[in-house]
Every structure is written in C-alpha cells, then in structure tokens.
Amino acid sequence: QVQLAESGGGLVQAGSSLRLSCAASGGTFSRYAMGWFRQAAGKEHELIAGIGTIGGTIYYPESAKGRFAISRDNTKSTLYLQMNNLEPEDTAVYYCAASSGGLYYSASRYDYWGQGTQVTVSS
C-alpha cells in the first residue's frame, strides 16, 4: 500500500508560480502511473496532469498545457507539479494519486490518494 503526502500549496497572486511535491512511501513508487488532480469548491476531481511509470507518457488537459509541468523522480519516490502563470481559476485543493493499472483520466481508476494541498490564487 502506498502513502502519498502533498506539499507546496499556498496563497499566491495571479501570475505567480508554485511547485507542488508529492512524497510516496510504503510501496514501489516506480510501479505506479501518477496523476495530479484538483477539486474546486462544488466541483468534481479534475485531472490536470498525468505521467506514466517512467515518465515516458505525459498528459495535460487544455487548461494546463503551457502552464503546468509534471515530473517524477523515481529515485526519490517523489512527484512534482510546476505551475506557472497561475490564475484565480486555478484555486482548488490539489491531490496526487497513484494508479496501478496505467494512466487514466478518471479519478475512480486511481488506487491511492494524498490528503491534498490548498492552492489559492488571488486576483
């Protein structure tokens, strides 16, 4: 079983950057495809970046392309999300999640989740 812990969220102004981290423990990190999801108030989980087990496959929705960058360091069992040019619409709780079956769009296909980190972007 994998435990995930996000860090790096906070309150920033529009146009700023943040780097989120997700530290994994208790399992073999490199066996899992990983995703960053976010959940804004009153909305469902949204996949904003996904990465395959060795980083060869990466996915971004249109809302994240050009602004967000996902990466992973399997030697450190850590997942990252670099977020640039943040907008108020990016305000949400950000979660990392691990999938043993591959990279999926649907949150229901992910096996393990972190507790989330709040990102608030002021205008």
Rosetta silent file (secondary structure, phi, psi, omega in degrees, C-alpha in Angstrom):
SEQUENCE: QVQLAESGGGLVQAGSSLRLSCAASGGTFSRYAMGWFRQAAGKEHELIAGIGTIGGTIYYPESAKGRFAISRDNTKSTLYLQMNNLEPEDTAVYYCAASSGGLYYSASRYDYWGQGTQVTVSS
SCORE:     score description
SCORE:     0.000 S_00000001
   1 L     0.000  138.891 -176.579    0.000    0.000    0.000 S_00000001
   2 L  -104.805  133.700  171.626    1.274    3.442   -0.934 S_00000001
   3 E  -104.773  135.378 -177.454    1.013    6.533    1.230 S_00000001
   4 E  -122.665  138.737 -179.339    1.098    9.889   -0.533 S_00000001
   5 E  -137.373  115.631  179.193    1.733   13.300    1.005 S_00000001
   6 E   -87.415  153.198  174.154    1.437   16.556   -0.923 S_00000001
   7 E  -152.729  165.081  173.961    3.181   19.796   -0.042 S_00000001
   8 L   106.159   -3.709  178.366    3.882   23.174   -1.580 S_00000001
   9 L   -72.770  175.035  178.811    0.451   24.763   -1.757 S_00000001
  10 E   166.274 -171.754  178.373   -0.318   28.253   -0.539 S_00000001
  11 E  -104.426  121.811 -178.871   -1.814   31.647   -1.234 S_00000001
  12 E  -135.807  166.433  176.301   -0.304   33.490   -4.195 S_00000001
  13 E   -89.608  156.153  176.487   -1.175   36.317   -6.542 S_00000001
  14 L   -55.480  139.099 -177.904   -2.235   35.828  -10.135 S_00000001
  15 L    93.100   -9.542 -178.992    0.756   35.375  -12.410 S_00000001
  16 L   -81.121  175.339  177.647    2.818   33.671   -9.719 S_00000001
  17 L  -123.423  152.382  173.289    4.335   30.200   -9.716 S_00000001
  18 E  -141.173  150.407  173.310    4.158   27.290   -7.305 S_00000001
  19 E  -122.168  116.879  176.596    5.824   23.894   -7.213 S_00000001
  20 E   -92.716  146.537  175.167    3.873   21.089   -5.623 S_00000001
  21 E  -124.994  152.994  177.323    5.536   17.917   -4.387 S_00000001
  22 E  -137.223  109.809 -179.841    4.089   14.523   -3.577 S_00000001
  23 E   -93.188  129.437 -179.385    6.208   12.191   -1.470 S_00000001
  24 E  -107.242  146.035  177.098    5.380    8.495   -1.683 S_00000001
  25 E  -149.182  160.492  173.727    6.162    5.825    0.888 S_00000001
  26 L    85.285    1.409 -179.948    5.226    2.252    1.696 S_00000001
  27 L  -156.843 -178.194  179.034    5.322    0.895   -1.825 S_00000001
  28 L   -91.782   98.882 -172.904    7.298    0.745   -5.048 S_00000001
  29 H   -55.132  -40.434 -173.967    6.712    4.205   -6.470 S_00000001
  30 H   -68.726   -8.998  178.426    8.046    3.359   -9.926 S_00000001
  31 H   -83.837   -9.553 -171.838    5.295    0.770  -10.449 S_00000001
  32 L  -111.694  133.824  162.767    2.567    3.412  -10.450 S_00000001
  33 E   -72.149  146.904 -174.335    1.362    5.868  -13.013 S_00000001
  34 E  -125.013  147.862  176.997    0.740    9.149  -11.224 S_00000001
  35 E  -135.469  149.707  167.486   -1.716   11.963  -11.611 S_00000001
  36 E  -105.138  124.730  175.870   -2.286   15.421  -10.225 S_00000001
  37 E  -115.009  160.176  169.983   -5.947   16.206   -9.696 S_00000001
  38 E  -136.611  153.104  178.039   -7.623   19.290   -8.393 S_00000001
  39 E  -135.075  109.930  174.518  -11.028   19.858   -6.849 S_00000001
  40 L   -83.472  161.725 -177.455  -12.517   23.308   -6.733 S_00000001
  41 L   -56.538  126.427  177.155  -15.392   24.086   -4.389 S_00000001
  42 L    78.151    6.596 -178.074  -18.556   22.384   -5.564 S_00000001
  43 L  -120.807  166.911  179.164  -16.852   20.584   -8.441 S_00000001
  44 L   -84.188  168.056  174.627  -15.602   17.099   -9.154 S_00000001
  45 L   -61.150  136.745  179.651  -11.992   15.993   -9.267 S_00000001
  46 E  -123.505  125.336  175.235  -10.263   17.145  -12.456 S_00000001
  47 E   -73.846  123.295  179.691   -7.115   15.509  -13.842 S_00000001
  48 E  -112.970  -12.919  175.395   -4.700   18.305  -14.669 S_00000001
  49 E  -167.012  140.443  177.540   -1.548   16.299  -15.331 S_00000001
  50 E  -139.195  151.857 -177.902   -0.603   12.649  -15.581 S_00000001
  51 E  -143.685  138.921  178.216    2.656   10.770  -16.015 S_00000001
  52 L   -72.416  179.555 -171.343    3.498    7.159  -16.760 S_00000001
  53 L   -60.806  -36.306  179.861    5.673    4.937  -14.611 S_00000001
  54 L  -113.983   11.923  175.461    8.995    6.070  -16.073 S_00000001
  55 L    85.583    4.893 -177.459    7.860    9.445  -17.326 S_00000001
  56 L   -76.033  -23.340  178.949    7.640    8.498  -20.985 S_00000001
  57 L  -115.629  126.669  179.508    3.940    9.278  -21.221 S_00000001
  58 E  -133.288  139.648  179.476    2.647   12.650  -20.078 S_00000001
  59 E  -129.537  138.852  170.424   -0.856   14.088  -20.336 S_00000001
  60 L  -135.896  140.412  169.124   -2.230   17.594  -19.826 S_00000001
  61 L   -75.762  169.209 -178.421   -5.715   18.895  -20.472 S_00000001
  62 L   -58.187  -34.171 -176.912   -6.016   22.112  -22.476 S_00000001
  63 L   -65.805  -19.781 -176.100   -6.414   24.159  -19.294 S_00000001
  64 L  -108.755  -17.592 -176.571   -2.920   23.148  -18.139 S_00000001
  65 L   -59.976  132.616  178.613   -0.926   22.997  -21.364 S_00000001
  66 L    85.270  -14.761 -179.815    1.882   25.519  -21.474 S_00000001
  67 L  -115.424  -34.244 -176.763    1.498   26.493  -17.814 S_00000001
  68 E  -109.835  148.469  177.205    1.889   23.277  -15.827 S_00000001
  69 E  -139.640  122.598  178.356    4.657   20.678  -15.937 S_00000001
  70 E   -98.690  144.493  176.189    4.555   17.289  -14.267 S_00000001
  71 E  -152.795  165.599  178.154    7.674   15.299  -13.477 S_00000001
  72 E  -144.120  149.479  174.707    8.761   12.470  -11.248 S_00000001
  73 E  -122.854   99.505 -177.180   11.958   11.292   -9.602 S_00000001
  74 L   -67.477  -23.338  178.114   11.673    7.560   -9.005 S_00000001
  75 L   -71.757  -23.523  179.046   14.954    7.545   -7.048 S_00000001
  76 L  -108.409    1.564 -177.923   13.334    9.887   -4.512 S_00000001
  77 L    51.752   46.641 -174.980    9.805    8.456   -4.789 S_00000001
  78 E  -134.212  139.596  176.553    8.535   11.949   -5.446 S_00000001
  79 E  -111.375  144.554 -178.579    6.132   13.502   -7.925 S_00000001
  80 E  -127.763  155.314  170.251    6.207   17.188   -8.837 S_00000001
  81 E  -140.090  110.800  174.556    3.935   19.737  -10.429 S_00000001
  82 E   -89.526  122.839 -178.644    5.396   23.040  -11.544 S_00000001
  83 E  -119.245  121.332 -178.861    2.626   25.591  -12.007 S_00000001
  84 L  -116.545  159.553  177.391    3.364   28.887  -13.726 S_00000001
  85 L    48.706   52.448 -176.715    1.284   31.954  -14.536 S_00000001
  86 L   -65.122  147.065 -178.781   -1.372   30.943  -12.040 S_00000001
  87 L  -121.061  155.728  177.339   -4.886   32.270  -12.455 S_00000001
  88 H   -54.609  -29.973  179.472   -7.705   32.692   -9.918 S_00000001
  89 H   -68.220  -12.156  177.368   -9.476   29.838  -11.725 S_00000001
  90 H   -83.251   -3.928  179.500   -6.656   27.538  -10.559 S_00000001
  91 L   -62.640  124.686 -176.391   -7.824   27.886   -6.963 S_00000001
  92 E  -178.524  172.000  166.222   -8.563   24.393   -5.648 S_00000001
  93 E   -89.755  129.152 -177.436   -7.341   21.591   -3.450 S_00000001
  94 E  -105.083  131.476 -177.935   -4.640   19.709   -5.354 S_00000001
  95 E  -122.348  144.644  165.507   -4.206   15.978   -4.910 S_00000001
  96 E  -102.163  150.946 -176.926   -1.690   13.463   -6.150 S_00000001
  97 E  -145.724  148.695 -177.203   -2.926    9.972   -6.911 S_00000001
  98 E  -116.173  136.692  179.555   -1.362    6.641   -7.867 S_00000001
  99 E  -122.545  126.437  178.045   -2.701    4.139  -10.366 S_00000001
 100 L   -83.974  -11.833 -173.948   -1.501    0.550  -10.580 S_00000001
 101 L  -104.038   -2.368 -178.315   -3.277   -0.034  -13.880 S_00000001
 102 L   128.987 -176.052 -177.705   -1.949    2.778  -16.018 S_00000001
 103 L   -90.204  118.809 -177.567   -2.607    6.415  -16.763 S_00000001
 104 L  -124.471  157.180  175.573   -6.326    7.223  -16.679 S_00000001
 105 L   -82.357  -31.837 -171.528   -8.442   10.343  -16.904 S_00000001
 106 L   -83.970  132.116  178.561  -10.996    9.202  -14.335 S_00000001
 107 H   -60.527  -29.686 -176.578  -10.334    9.712  -10.646 S_00000001
 108 H   -68.059  -14.114 -179.230  -12.138    6.448   -9.888 S_00000001
 109 H   -89.245   -1.428 -178.104   -9.331    4.478  -11.566 S_00000001
 110 L   -96.966  138.373 -170.768   -6.692    5.631   -9.082 S_00000001
 111 L   -88.710  -34.884 -173.928   -5.870    3.410   -6.143 S_00000001
 112 E  -133.372  144.566 -176.145   -4.191    5.750   -3.652 S_00000001
 113 E  -133.878  147.444  169.929   -4.630    9.415   -2.830 S_00000001
 114 L   -83.647 -178.482 -176.735   -2.884   12.015   -0.756 S_00000001
 115 L   -85.567  -13.072  177.165   -4.672   14.325    1.659 S_00000001
 116 L    94.702  153.282  175.520   -4.456   17.314   -0.665 S_00000001
 117 E  -135.237  134.911 -175.118   -2.857   20.738   -0.513 S_00000001
 118 E   -81.752  132.629  171.839   -4.754   24.011   -0.925 S_00000001
 119 E  -119.824  122.438  178.616   -3.779   26.406   -3.690 S_00000001
 120 E  -123.809  125.516 -178.014   -5.423   29.815   -3.606 S_00000001
 121 E  -115.532  117.788 -179.792   -4.750   32.378   -6.324 S_00000001
 122 E   -93.249  150.383 -178.663   -5.850   35.945   -5.694 S_00000001
 123 L   -89.552    0.000    0.000   -6.559   38.412   -8.486 S_00000001
